[in-house]
Structures are given as structure tokens and as C-alpha cells.
Amino acid sequence: MAQTGETTAGPGLGSAFIKLWAANTTSALGTGLVTIAAPLFVASRTSDPLTVSAITVVTWIPWLLFTLPGGVFVDRVDRRRLMVRLDWARVAVMTAFGAAILLGHAPLWMLFVTLFLVQAGEVLFRSASQSMIPALVPHQLLERANGWLMGGVTTTQQMIAGPLGGFLFVLAASIPFLADAGTYLISAVLTALIPGTFRAVARERGHDTADADGPFPVDGPSPVDGADSAARRTRGGLKQGLASVRSDIADSVRFLMGQRILRTMSVLIGVLNITLYAGGAVLVLLAKERLHLSSVGYGLLMTCMAVGGILGSAFGDRLIRRVTATWTVRVGLVLEAVTHLVLALSHNAYLVGGALFALGVHSTLWFMVSSSLRQRLTPPEMMGRSAGLNLFIIFGGNAVGALLGGVVAKQFGLSAPYWIGFVVAVVVAATAWRVFSPAAVAEVYATPVPGPEADGPEGVTTAAPDSTRSS
């Protein structure tokens, strides 16, 4: 039987979580390297702006296409094994592209296909990783665990990968991509070392999460009685599988709509991400035209936000305990409105840098609180779908905001996205103030949540059938 005491006992996060954290952080470093190297590779082949911008489109499309069905898949299989297999697949894909560069046969379409496949894997990997956290750490340490994850990703992806990716690309165009493959390999090994099996076995409609036939079982007899009959069974199985996926997605949406706090947080993150990314889309123009900063100065502004995020992840769990999750959310929403106001009015680079630093702290604290509340309220068998739905809302808001930012700034001036963001943030803060009351949030923290249990020779994580809670 797998030993699970290390993941649930004691004041620390446990060695199993440390392995998950190290896998995520290492993988994030590789992703950051490719984020820098990919546009440099395209720019070395063409100066067409449309082709260069296509990188962003290719890397975002998987998040919009696969987060919802991916969450269903994560809930039907062993999440740890899925992560390991995804990492090995990405090792193969990224190694193939790096080798193609070395051989001098790496057309741009191959880069786009590589990025699409790797990001599709990241969608599933992220959902599975977030779904495993409540099974690895005590629920009173969820804020710390989520803070560690956020801090590791921010440090490697936003602080280290930027200069390192550019430096490695100068040495040889293939190195960042091969290094990314290496980080996926390390992530696969670390994830494989986590003990236990992480598959939620309770299902709302009474059928198993997964069986020997895979995550999408097909009912009915299976004798070989002719090609036509087999084809009919295949079509029927596919239709049944698709209907089952749609039904599971609908279950997760109904669950979200039935939870007042989760429903409000989802609306908030969707709306606020639209305004944040609308402003972020034209931040480089604000830095250049209004603040009169060079490229280095713009990079320092972004560094301010990253440093704030790292600081928030380091001290966030203690701050949340001291001021409570309620006031962390409330003050953060007010701070977000103030940030938009500063960006709309200020001509002082130091003031803008300070506002972005504070926004970085708030963003990390928001992630810690929102993720922990969602992990506390969501039953284990629905954790993957919950994570997928949350990611869909986040990246949907990002995509809409990035598209609207330039349009609004072009039509109404550079400050317009920030004024809109300020008004929206004020309205959101006022609307959400009562929802995140001390009593409502305290009820979530006080509600007993069933933890993982070792069951069977592999230590299968189980979920109580009645673990769904309403607000």
C-alpha cells in the first residue's frame, strides 16, 4: 500500500508536494524559454507582423479549445500518470523540433504545430496538477501550497527565463527548445516519483471514472460480427462518449452556478481579466509615449510586477491568516481599481512601477485565495472539471481583453482602456463586497472536507459520494 502519511501529516507541505512543485517550476522554466525563443525564431525568418503575431494565437487556441473537455478527461484517469505521459510526449515533440533546427530543416509551420501540441498538453497538465494539490497537502495549508506554485512559476517564467532564453537563442537557435525538452523530462521523472494513485472514483451518475477500456468506455457486447456492425458500434460509442463529455461539462457548470462564492469569483476573474489584459496589451505604448521609457525601462516595469508576485507568494499565506481571506479579496479589488487609475493618469514611471508591484502582490494573493476556496468547495471527483472551467474563464477573459485593448486605445486614446478598467474594478468591488463577507468565507473554511484515503494496493484516492456542498 502506498504511504500517504508524508502528504497529510505535520506542519509542512510534505515531500510529495515538493516533487509536484519542483516539476511545475522546472516545466515553467522551459515554457518561459520557448516563450522568448519562439518569436525570435520567427523574426529571424520573416518580418511579416501577421506571421509573428500568429505565435500568440497558436499558443492561446488550445486553452480555449481543450480546457473544458480536458477537465473531464482529468477527472476520468489517474492524474499523476496522465501528467507523466504528457511530459514524455512533450519531450518527444520538442526534441524533434530542436533536432530539426540543428539539421537546418525547421519550417515555420513545424514551429506552429509544435507550439500547439505542447500547449494542448499544458492544458491537461495544469488541470491535473491543480486537481492533485488537495490530495497532497492538508487543507489548512492550501494557501501556502498555491503560493509556492505561483511563486515558482513567476520566478522561473518571468524573472529567469526572459534573459536566459534570449542568451541561449544567441548561442544557438536550437538550445532553448532542446532545453525545454529537458525540463519536461525532469518534470516527468519528478512527477513519477510521487507515491500513490490519484484517480477520483466517485461519479455523479454512478458509473466509474475510468476502467480498463479507458476514460470513455463503450457499453454493449463486443463480438466480431462483421465490419458494418463494428462500425455502428464505433459510431454509437463515439456519440455516447461525446454525450458523456457534454454531460460532465454541464455538471461542472451547474455545480459552479450553485456555489455563490465560486460563481462570483468566476465572474470576477473573467471580467477583471478582460480589463487587465486590455490595459496590458497597450502597456508598452504607455511606457514609450507617456513615460518616455526605453525597452529596458519597459522590461523593468514588468519586473516590478514579477517581484511583487514573488513577494506575495513568499508571505501570502501568513498575510491571509492575519487579515483573513475576506479582507485579502476586498482590499485586492480596491487595489486593482487604484492601479487602473494610476495607469490612466500618471506620467511618473516610479509611481507606475509601484502600482504594478502592488498589482503583482495582489494577483498572487488572489490566486492563493481563489484556488484554495475552489479546492475546498469542489468535490474530489469534479476537481479536474472545476480547474478546467476556471482556466477557460481565465484565458477567455485574457483573449477578449487582448483583442479589445488595442481597438479601444486606437479609437478613444491610450488612457481609455485604463479608465474603463478603473470603472469596472470599482463596480466589481462594490458588487462583490457583500458576497465575500467574513461569515460566508469563514463557513467555507470551517466546512469539513474529506481528504485523500489510501485504499487498495496502489493507495487510490477516493471521494465521498456526498461531498458536494452548496453555499
Tab-separated table of C-alpha atoms in Angstrom:
chain	number	residue	atom	x	y	z
A	1	MET	CA	0.000	0.000	0.000
A	2	ALA	CA	1.311	3.444	-0.843
A	3	GLN	CA	2.393	5.534	2.105
A	4	THR	CA	0.344	8.698	2.342
A	5	GLY	CA	1.351	9.957	5.781
A	6	GLU	CA	4.050	12.222	4.359
A	7	THR	CA	1.435	14.160	2.425
A	8	THR	CA	-1.008	14.781	5.234
A	9	ALA	CA	0.893	14.839	8.495
A	10	GLY	CA	2.969	17.545	10.104
A	11	PRO	CA	3.079	21.323	9.646
A	12	GLY	CA	4.979	21.225	6.323
A	13	LEU	CA	3.782	20.643	2.794
A	14	GLY	CA	5.358	17.210	2.530
A	15	SER	CA	7.856	15.666	0.137
A	16	ALA	CA	5.164	14.590	-2.339
A	17	PHE	CA	4.044	18.178	-2.834
A	18	ILE	CA	7.661	19.336	-3.104
A	19	LYS	CA	8.084	16.940	-6.030
A	20	LEU	CA	4.941	18.347	-7.666
A	21	TRP	CA	6.163	21.900	-7.056
A	22	ALA	CA	9.609	21.123	-8.491
A	23	ALA	CA	8.035	19.504	-11.559
A	24	ASN	CA	5.789	22.520	-12.184
A	25	THR	CA	8.593	25.023	-11.596
A	26	THR	CA	11.047	23.207	-13.861
A	27	SER	CA	8.439	22.869	-16.595
A	28	ALA	CA	7.606	26.591	-16.265
A	29	LEU	CA	11.258	27.474	-16.866
A	30	GLY	CA	11.237	25.567	-20.145
A	31	THR	CA	7.954	27.175	-21.172
A	32	GLY	CA	9.440	30.588	-20.458
A	33	LEU	CA	12.495	29.831	-22.582
A	34	VAL	CA	10.309	28.911	-25.561
A	35	THR	CA	8.078	31.952	-24.981
A	36	ILE	CA	11.149	34.088	-25.653
A	37	ALA	CA	12.781	31.898	-28.299
A	38	ALA	CA	9.720	31.250	-30.495
A	39	PRO	CA	9.136	34.865	-31.626
A	40	LEU	CA	12.885	35.321	-32.047
A	41	PHE	CA	12.963	32.250	-34.301
A	42	VAL	CA	10.050	33.550	-36.390
A	43	ALA	CA	11.565	37.044	-36.582
A	44	SER	CA	14.808	35.518	-37.854
A	45	ARG	CA	12.857	34.028	-40.793
A	46	THR	CA	10.349	36.788	-41.610
A	47	SER	CA	9.440	40.378	-40.776
A	48	ASP	CA	5.743	39.884	-41.501
A	49	PRO	CA	3.831	41.152	-38.403
A	50	LEU	CA	0.937	38.786	-39.034
A	51	THR	CA	3.219	35.750	-39.013
A	52	VAL	CA	4.977	36.906	-35.856
A	53	SER	CA	1.694	37.577	-34.054
A	54	ALA	CA	0.415	34.136	-35.093
A	55	ILE	CA	2.608	32.673	-32.330
A	56	THR	CA	0.342	34.205	-29.701
A	57	VAL	CA	-2.756	32.894	-31.458
A	58	VAL	CA	-1.348	29.373	-31.761
A	59	THR	CA	-0.383	29.234	-28.080
A	60	TRP	CA	-3.766	30.537	-26.882
A	61	ILE	CA	-6.114	28.459	-29.046
A	62	PRO	CA	-5.546	25.209	-27.074
A	63	TRP	CA	-6.613	26.948	-23.853
A	64	LEU	CA	-9.916	27.901	-25.434
A	65	LEU	CA	-10.479	24.549	-27.159
A	66	PHE	CA	-9.365	21.982	-24.614
A	67	THR	CA	-9.811	23.329	-21.067
A	68	LEU	CA	-13.431	22.124	-20.728
A	69	PRO	CA	-13.112	18.635	-22.300
A	70	GLY	CA	-9.637	18.384	-20.775
A	71	GLY	CA	-11.113	18.828	-17.305
A	72	VAL	CA	-13.490	15.934	-17.982
A	73	PHE	CA	-10.581	13.757	-19.086
A	74	VAL	CA	-8.562	14.659	-15.966
A	75	ASP	CA	-11.458	13.503	-13.774
A	76	ARG	CA	-11.588	10.113	-15.522
A	77	VAL	CA	-7.966	8.987	-15.316
A	78	ASP	CA	-5.086	8.778	-12.875
A	79	ARG	CA	-3.931	12.396	-12.775
A	80	ARG	CA	-0.315	11.658	-11.867
A	81	ARG	CA	0.128	9.112	-14.650
A	82	LEU	CA	-1.518	11.488	-17.102
A	83	MET	CA	0.980	14.225	-16.192
A	84	VAL	CA	3.918	11.849	-16.648
A	85	ARG	CA	2.702	10.728	-20.079
A	86	LEU	CA	2.057	14.299	-21.156
A	87	ASP	CA	5.586	15.273	-20.174
A	88	TRP	CA	7.116	12.396	-22.116
A	89	ALA	CA	5.022	13.286	-25.161
A	90	ARG	CA	6.225	16.884	-24.936
A	91	VAL	CA	9.809	15.708	-24.597
A	92	ALA	CA	9.422	13.888	-27.921
A	93	VAL	CA	7.702	16.797	-29.703
A	94	MET	CA	10.126	19.483	-28.527
A	95	THR	CA	13.196	17.298	-29.105
A	96	ALA	CA	12.035	16.662	-32.668
A	97	PHE	CA	11.753	20.377	-33.355
A	98	GLY	CA	15.114	21.160	-31.736
A	99	ALA	CA	16.729	18.443	-33.844
A	100	ALA	CA	15.063	19.864	-36.963
A	101	ILE	CA	16.672	23.233	-36.257
A	102	LEU	CA	20.069	21.567	-35.844
A	103	LEU	CA	19.606	19.800	-39.168
A	104	GLY	CA	18.521	23.006	-40.895
A	105	HIS	CA	15.052	21.722	-41.786
A	106	ALA	CA	12.686	23.551	-39.420
A	107	PRO	CA	9.971	25.398	-41.393
A	108	LEU	CA	7.717	27.842	-39.563
A	109	TRP	CA	4.702	25.570	-39.850
A	110	MET	CA	6.597	22.978	-37.828
A	111	LEU	CA	7.120	25.523	-35.050
A	112	PHE	CA	3.414	26.381	-35.009
A	113	VAL	CA	2.417	22.697	-34.860
A	114	THR	CA	4.949	22.102	-32.079
A	115	LEU	CA	3.657	25.026	-30.014
A	116	PHE	CA	0.052	23.937	-30.500
A	117	LEU	CA	0.750	20.365	-29.363
A	118	VAL	CA	2.848	21.435	-26.389
A	119	GLN	CA	0.237	23.952	-25.236
A	120	ALA	CA	-2.525	21.365	-25.637
A	121	GLY	CA	-0.524	19.164	-23.290
A	122	GLU	CA	-0.078	22.078	-20.901
A	123	VAL	CA	-3.857	22.493	-20.658
A	124	LEU	CA	-4.251	18.940	-19.370
A	125	PHE	CA	-1.093	19.115	-17.256
A	126	ARG	CA	-2.228	22.303	-15.499
A	127	SER	CA	-5.703	20.946	-14.754
A	128	ALA	CA	-4.297	17.677	-13.417
A	129	SER	CA	-1.663	19.435	-11.325
A	130	GLN	CA	-4.180	21.762	-9.670
A	131	SER	CA	-6.503	18.814	-9.050
A	132	MET	CA	-3.787	16.889	-7.206
A	133	ILE	CA	-2.973	19.612	-4.673
A	134	PRO	CA	-5.840	18.902	-2.214
A	135	ALA	CA	-4.785	15.248	-2.170
A	136	LEU	CA	-1.179	16.117	-1.303
A	137	VAL	CA	-1.395	18.735	1.446
A	138	PRO	CA	-3.620	19.347	4.485
A	139	HIS	CA	-6.454	21.700	3.666
A	140	GLN	CA	-5.241	24.273	6.184
A	141	LEU	CA	-2.085	24.610	4.068
A	142	LEU	CA	-3.750	25.065	0.671
A	143	GLU	CA	-2.895	28.791	0.603
A	144	ARG	CA	0.769	28.048	1.238
A	145	ALA	CA	0.833	25.311	-1.388
A	146	ASN	CA	-0.812	27.502	-4.033
A	147	GLY	CA	1.543	30.339	-3.113
A	148	TRP	CA	4.552	28.089	-3.612
A	149	LEU	CA	3.294	27.047	-7.035
A	150	MET	CA	2.627	30.644	-8.079
A	151	GLY	CA	5.993	31.818	-6.755
A	152	GLY	CA	7.928	29.084	-8.534
A	153	VAL	CA	6.245	29.753	-11.868
A	154	THR	CA	6.650	33.529	-11.535
A	155	THR	CA	10.331	33.278	-10.616
A	156	THR	CA	11.329	30.919	-13.405
A	157	GLN	CA	8.985	32.084	-16.162
A	158	GLN	CA	9.077	35.851	-15.637
A	159	MET	CA	12.415	36.512	-13.911
A	160	ILE	CA	14.849	33.864	-15.144
A	161	ALA	CA	13.545	32.634	-18.486
A	162	GLY	CA	13.464	36.050	-20.173
A	163	PRO	CA	17.185	36.922	-20.157
A	164	LEU	CA	18.246	33.261	-20.226
A	165	GLY	CA	16.062	32.447	-23.235
A	166	GLY	CA	17.468	35.350	-25.251
A	167	PHE	CA	21.039	34.440	-24.304
A	168	LEU	CA	20.601	30.772	-25.255
A	169	PHE	CA	18.997	31.691	-28.568
A	170	VAL	CA	22.003	33.854	-29.430
A	171	LEU	CA	24.295	30.885	-28.741
A	172	ALA	CA	22.231	28.593	-30.984
A	173	ALA	CA	18.612	28.746	-32.047
A	174	SER	CA	18.042	25.101	-31.089
A	175	ILE	CA	19.235	25.364	-27.478
A	176	PRO	CA	16.092	26.930	-25.874
A	177	PHE	CA	13.867	24.304	-27.490
A	178	LEU	CA	16.109	21.396	-26.501
A	179	ALA	CA	16.411	22.863	-23.011
A	180	ASP	CA	12.606	22.957	-22.852
A	181	ALA	CA	12.545	19.254	-23.744
A	182	GLY	CA	14.989	18.676	-20.897
A	183	THR	CA	12.724	20.445	-18.407
A	184	TYR	CA	9.804	18.244	-19.452
A	185	LEU	CA	11.981	15.175	-18.908
A	186	ILE	CA	12.891	16.342	-15.391
A	187	SER	CA	9.228	17.111	-14.702
A	188	ALA	CA	8.215	13.611	-15.832
A	189	VAL	CA	10.747	11.970	-13.515
A	190	LEU	CA	9.777	14.115	-10.516
A	191	THR	CA	6.051	13.512	-11.045
A	192	ALA	CA	6.602	9.778	-11.427
A	193	LEU	CA	8.305	9.754	-8.008
A	194	ILE	CA	5.130	10.965	-6.260
A	195	PRO	CA	3.675	7.923	-4.462
A	196	GLY	CA	0.082	6.781	-4.770
A	197	THR	CA	-2.638	6.798	-7.399
A	198	PHE	CA	-4.665	9.961	-7.994
A	199	ARG	CA	-7.934	8.984	-9.583
A	200	ALA	CA	-11.302	10.130	-8.256
A	201	VAL	CA	-13.596	7.111	-8.273
A	202	ALA	CA	-16.917	8.660	-7.240
A	203	ARG	CA	-19.110	9.859	-10.079
A	204	GLU	CA	-22.369	11.783	-10.011
A	205	ARG	CA	-24.192	9.457	-12.393
A	206	GLY	CA	-22.995	6.247	-10.815
A	207	HIS	CA	-20.513	4.955	-13.413
A	208	ASP	CA	-16.820	4.566	-12.880
A	209	THR	CA	-14.317	7.292	-13.517
A	210	ALA	CA	-12.298	5.023	-15.757
A	211	ASP	CA	-11.981	1.368	-16.453
A	212	ALA	CA	-9.771	-0.948	-18.399
A	213	ASP	CA	-11.199	0.333	-21.651
A	214	GLY	CA	-10.034	3.873	-20.933
A	215	PRO	CA	-11.687	7.116	-19.865
A	216	PHE	CA	-14.544	6.864	-22.391
A	217	PRO	CA	-15.996	3.348	-22.020
A	218	VAL	CA	-18.365	1.967	-24.617
A	219	ASP	CA	-21.238	-0.178	-23.366
A	220	GLY	CA	-22.675	-3.181	-25.172
A	221	PRO	CA	-21.443	-6.526	-26.459
A	222	SER	CA	-18.199	-6.785	-28.357
A	223	PRO	CA	-18.305	-9.888	-30.580
A	224	VAL	CA	-16.825	-9.569	-34.007
A	225	ASP	CA	-19.866	-9.914	-36.269
A	226	GLY	CA	-18.912	-8.002	-39.340
A	227	ALA	CA	-17.474	-4.662	-40.367
A	228	ASP	CA	-20.845	-2.902	-40.552
A	229	SER	CA	-21.812	-3.921	-37.045
A	230	ALA	CA	-18.402	-2.867	-35.724
A	231	ALA	CA	-18.704	0.482	-37.475
A	232	ARG	CA	-22.159	1.028	-35.978
A	233	ARG	CA	-20.843	0.215	-32.516
A	234	THR	CA	-17.924	2.589	-33.064
A	235	ARG	CA	-20.211	5.430	-34.135
A	236	GLY	CA	-22.540	4.676	-31.246
A	237	GLY	CA	-19.610	4.636	-28.841
A	238	LEU	CA	-18.327	7.964	-30.112
A	239	LYS	CA	-21.785	9.525	-29.806
A	240	GLN	CA	-22.132	8.122	-26.315
A	241	GLY	CA	-18.677	9.385	-25.382
A	242	LEU	CA	-19.381	12.897	-26.686
A	243	ALA	CA	-22.727	12.977	-24.887
A	244	SER	CA	-20.995	11.864	-21.712
A	245	VAL	CA	-18.393	14.635	-22.033
A	246	ARG	CA	-21.088	17.261	-22.607
A	247	SER	CA	-22.996	15.950	-19.613
A	248	ASP	CA	-19.906	16.118	-17.394
A	249	ILE	CA	-19.169	19.683	-18.503
A	250	ALA	CA	-22.787	20.615	-17.802
A	251	ASP	CA	-22.466	19.081	-14.320
A	252	SER	CA	-19.450	21.260	-13.570
A	253	VAL	CA	-21.239	24.392	-14.790
A	254	ARG	CA	-24.304	23.566	-12.667
A	255	PHE	CA	-22.078	22.983	-9.657
A	256	LEU	CA	-20.346	26.331	-10.216
A	257	MET	CA	-23.648	28.171	-10.570
A	258	GLY	CA	-24.877	26.591	-7.336
A	259	GLN	CA	-21.921	27.896	-5.312
A	260	ARG	CA	-22.347	31.597	-4.610
A	261	ILE	CA	-18.723	32.306	-3.756
A	262	LEU	CA	-17.287	30.263	-6.639
A	263	ARG	CA	-19.827	31.737	-9.066
A	264	THR	CA	-18.931	35.285	-8.020
A	265	MET	CA	-15.195	34.619	-8.199
A	266	SER	CA	-15.547	33.183	-11.706
A	267	VAL	CA	-17.452	36.243	-12.915
A	268	LEU	CA	-14.873	38.487	-11.253
A	269	ILE	CA	-11.878	36.770	-12.798
A	270	GLY	CA	-13.478	36.757	-16.242
A	271	VAL	CA	-14.458	40.445	-16.183
A	272	LEU	CA	-11.304	41.704	-14.464
A	273	ASN	CA	-9.022	39.744	-16.784
A	274	ILE	CA	-10.652	41.431	-19.753
A	275	THR	CA	-9.760	44.856	-18.364
A	276	LEU	CA	-6.310	43.807	-17.145
A	277	TYR	CA	-5.293	42.323	-20.486
A	278	ALA	CA	-6.825	45.224	-22.382
A	279	GLY	CA	-4.506	47.510	-20.437
A	280	GLY	CA	-1.586	45.126	-20.698
A	281	ALA	CA	-1.938	44.996	-24.488
A	282	VAL	CA	-1.029	48.686	-24.775
A	283	LEU	CA	1.254	48.990	-21.739
A	284	VAL	CA	4.331	49.036	-23.955
A	285	LEU	CA	2.912	52.111	-25.756
A	286	LEU	CA	2.163	53.821	-22.452
A	287	ALA	CA	5.747	53.181	-21.320
A	288	LYS	CA	7.174	54.564	-24.546
A	289	GLU	CA	4.885	57.502	-25.366
A	290	ARG	CA	3.800	58.797	-21.970
A	291	LEU	CA	6.542	57.637	-19.588
A	292	HIS	CA	9.307	58.013	-22.240
A	293	LEU	CA	10.979	54.752	-21.240
A	294	SER	CA	13.361	52.660	-23.319
A	295	SER	CA	12.940	48.953	-23.928
A	296	VAL	CA	14.960	48.315	-20.784
A	297	GLY	CA	12.653	50.617	-18.824
A	298	TYR	CA	9.612	48.734	-20.073
A	299	GLY	CA	11.243	45.474	-19.045
A	300	LEU	CA	11.841	46.915	-15.570
A	301	LEU	CA	8.146	47.781	-15.271
A	302	MET	CA	7.269	44.162	-15.961
A	303	THR	CA	9.945	43.087	-13.484
A	304	CYS	CA	8.246	45.215	-10.805
A	305	MET	CA	5.077	43.183	-11.218
A	306	ALA	CA	7.001	39.902	-11.159
A	307	VAL	CA	8.852	40.894	-7.970
A	308	GLY	CA	5.528	41.766	-6.365
A	309	GLY	CA	4.205	38.349	-7.324
A	310	ILE	CA	7.206	36.575	-5.812
A	311	LEU	CA	6.912	38.591	-2.596
A	312	GLY	CA	3.217	37.782	-2.390
A	313	SER	CA	3.890	34.066	-2.789
A	314	ALA	CA	6.572	34.150	-0.091
A	315	PHE	CA	4.486	35.847	2.597
A	316	GLY	CA	0.950	35.454	1.281
A	317	ASP	CA	-0.228	32.587	3.480
A	318	ARG	CA	0.822	34.456	6.655
A	319	LEU	CA	-0.793	37.669	5.428
A	320	ILE	CA	-4.031	35.868	4.568
A	321	ARG	CA	-4.134	34.295	8.027
A	322	ARG	CA	-3.554	37.672	9.662
A	323	VAL	CA	-6.072	39.778	7.717
A	324	THR	CA	-8.400	36.881	6.658
A	325	ALA	CA	-9.317	35.792	3.143
A	326	THR	CA	-12.286	38.192	3.153
A	327	TRP	CA	-10.162	41.313	3.532
A	328	THR	CA	-7.485	39.958	1.225
A	329	VAL	CA	-10.080	39.831	-1.564
A	330	ARG	CA	-11.760	43.126	-0.658
A	331	VAL	CA	-8.564	45.154	-0.370
A	332	GLY	CA	-7.203	43.490	-3.503
A	333	LEU	CA	-10.211	44.573	-5.565
A	334	VAL	CA	-9.811	48.165	-4.351
A	335	LEU	CA	-6.085	47.981	-5.129
A	336	GLU	CA	-6.856	46.810	-8.655
A	337	ALA	CA	-9.083	49.850	-9.189
A	338	VAL	CA	-6.334	52.144	-7.896
A	339	THR	CA	-3.816	50.528	-10.261
A	340	HIS	CA	-6.032	51.286	-13.261
A	341	LEU	CA	-6.419	54.877	-12.040
A	342	VAL	CA	-2.652	55.326	-11.730
A	343	LEU	CA	-2.104	53.925	-15.223
A	344	ALA	CA	-4.806	56.223	-16.604
A	345	LEU	CA	-3.367	59.414	-15.074
A	346	SER	CA	0.278	59.117	-14.080
A	347	HIS	CA	3.290	60.364	-16.038
A	348	ASN	CA	5.691	59.168	-13.328
A	349	ALA	CA	7.488	55.915	-14.096
A	350	TYR	CA	8.241	55.260	-10.426
A	351	LEU	CA	4.581	55.606	-9.470
A	352	VAL	CA	3.541	53.295	-12.293
A	353	GLY	CA	6.229	50.805	-11.269
A	354	GLY	CA	4.960	50.916	-7.677
A	355	ALA	CA	1.390	50.336	-8.847
A	356	LEU	CA	2.469	47.336	-10.938
A	357	PHE	CA	4.430	45.960	-7.984
A	358	ALA	CA	1.296	46.181	-5.818
A	359	LEU	CA	-0.718	44.568	-8.616
A	360	GLY	CA	1.760	41.685	-8.674
A	361	VAL	CA	1.290	41.138	-4.937
A	362	HIS	CA	-2.497	41.304	-5.308
A	363	SER	CA	-2.542	38.906	-8.276
A	364	THR	CA	-0.658	36.264	-6.303
A	365	LEU	CA	-2.806	36.689	-3.189
A	366	TRP	CA	-5.937	36.478	-5.353
A	367	PHE	CA	-4.666	33.243	-6.912
A	368	MET	CA	-3.912	31.783	-3.483
A	369	VAL	CA	-7.330	32.645	-2.032
A	370	SER	CA	-9.410	31.787	-5.097
A	371	SER	CA	-7.630	28.482	-5.750
A	372	SER	CA	-7.866	27.455	-2.101
A	373	LEU	CA	-11.578	28.303	-1.881
A	374	ARG	CA	-12.268	26.377	-5.087
A	375	GLN	CA	-10.268	23.377	-3.857
A	376	ARG	CA	-12.143	23.415	-0.541
A	377	LEU	CA	-15.591	23.625	-2.106
A	378	THR	CA	-15.146	21.272	-5.043
A	379	PRO	CA	-15.691	17.543	-4.527
A	380	PRO	CA	-12.626	15.468	-5.493
A	381	GLU	CA	-14.358	13.716	-8.400
A	382	MET	CA	-15.066	17.098	-10.004
A	383	MET	CA	-11.696	18.747	-9.333
A	384	GLY	CA	-10.405	18.405	-12.906
A	385	ARG	CA	-13.542	19.874	-14.461
A	386	SER	CA	-13.525	22.689	-11.911
A	387	ALA	CA	-9.912	23.520	-12.759
A	388	GLY	CA	-10.651	23.310	-16.492
A	389	LEU	CA	-13.683	25.570	-16.237
A	390	ASN	CA	-11.662	28.071	-14.206
A	391	LEU	CA	-8.852	28.063	-16.781
A	392	PHE	CA	-11.372	28.505	-19.606
A	393	ILE	CA	-12.797	31.601	-17.911
A	394	ILE	CA	-9.319	32.997	-17.233
A	395	PHE	CA	-7.948	32.517	-20.745
A	396	GLY	CA	-11.235	33.524	-22.329
A	397	GLY	CA	-11.011	36.842	-20.497
A	398	ASN	CA	-7.353	37.181	-21.480
A	399	ALA	CA	-8.136	36.643	-25.157
A	400	VAL	CA	-11.058	39.094	-25.218
A	401	GLY	CA	-9.056	41.713	-23.323
A	402	ALA	CA	-6.012	41.421	-25.573
A	403	LEU	CA	-8.242	41.908	-28.626
A	404	LEU	CA	-10.189	44.843	-27.179
A	405	GLY	CA	-7.236	46.738	-25.698
A	406	GLY	CA	-5.769	47.874	-28.990
A	407	VAL	CA	-9.160	48.645	-30.519
A	408	VAL	CA	-10.255	50.801	-27.568
A	409	ALA	CA	-6.917	52.624	-27.365
A	410	LYS	CA	-6.939	53.347	-31.093
A	411	GLN	CA	-10.485	54.712	-31.065
A	412	PHE	CA	-10.515	56.634	-27.776
A	413	GLY	CA	-6.892	57.236	-26.795
A	414	LEU	CA	-4.165	55.446	-24.866
A	415	SER	CA	-5.735	56.101	-21.456
A	416	ALA	CA	-9.167	54.730	-22.404
A	417	PRO	CA	-8.512	51.050	-21.509
A	418	TYR	CA	-7.333	52.083	-18.061
A	419	TRP	CA	-10.318	54.349	-17.398
A	420	ILE	CA	-12.625	51.511	-18.416
A	421	GLY	CA	-10.669	49.182	-16.149
A	422	PHE	CA	-10.994	51.618	-13.251
A	423	VAL	CA	-14.769	51.914	-13.620
A	424	VAL	CA	-15.208	48.153	-13.991
A	425	ALA	CA	-12.991	47.435	-10.968
A	426	VAL	CA	-14.953	49.882	-8.790
A	427	VAL	CA	-18.269	48.335	-9.822
A	428	VAL	CA	-16.935	44.811	-9.273
A	429	ALA	CA	-15.519	45.689	-5.835
A	430	ALA	CA	-18.831	47.224	-4.734
A	431	THR	CA	-20.828	44.283	-6.077
A	432	ALA	CA	-18.620	41.599	-4.560
A	433	TRP	CA	-18.116	43.273	-1.178
A	434	ARG	CA	-21.095	41.555	0.475
A	435	VAL	CA	-20.523	38.204	-1.208
A	436	PHE	CA	-17.097	37.875	0.407
A	437	SER	CA	-18.387	38.572	3.889
A	438	PRO	CA	-16.444	37.244	6.903
A	439	ALA	CA	-19.296	34.852	7.726
A	440	ALA	CA	-19.541	33.403	4.201
A	441	VAL	CA	-15.795	32.840	3.843
A	442	ALA	CA	-15.476	31.504	7.401
A	443	GLU	CA	-18.174	28.945	6.598
A	444	VAL	CA	-16.096	27.644	3.695
A	445	TYR	CA	-13.002	27.317	5.880
A	446	ALA	CA	-14.993	25.645	8.675
A	447	THR	CA	-16.685	23.065	6.431
A	448	PRO	CA	-15.057	19.641	6.854
A	449	VAL	CA	-13.527	18.474	3.611
A	450	PRO	CA	-12.817	14.750	3.070
A	451	GLY	CA	-9.131	14.231	2.475
A	452	PRO	CA	-7.408	11.547	0.439
A	453	GLU	CA	-7.530	7.992	1.723
A	454	ALA	CA	-5.253	5.120	0.879
A	455	ASP	CA	-7.447	2.371	-0.471
A	456	GLY	CA	-6.101	-0.746	-2.089
A	457	PRO	CA	-2.623	-1.739	-3.128
A	458	GLU	CA	-1.995	1.484	-5.012
A	459	GLY	CA	-3.336	3.959	-2.464
A	460	VAL	CA	-6.186	5.112	-4.682
A	461	THR	CA	-7.554	8.498	-3.702
A	462	THR	CA	-11.260	8.262	-3.080
A	463	ALA	CA	-14.080	10.739	-2.810
A	464	ALA	CA	-17.206	10.528	-0.699
A	465	PRO	CA	-20.360	10.445	-2.841
A	466	ASP	CA	-21.984	13.151	-0.722
A	467	SER	CA	-19.008	15.507	-0.776
A	468	THR	CA	-20.754	18.162	-2.888
A	469	ARG	CA	-21.624	21.181	-0.779
A	470	SER	CA	-23.927	24.071	-1.545
A	471	SER	CA	-23.461	27.614	-0.438
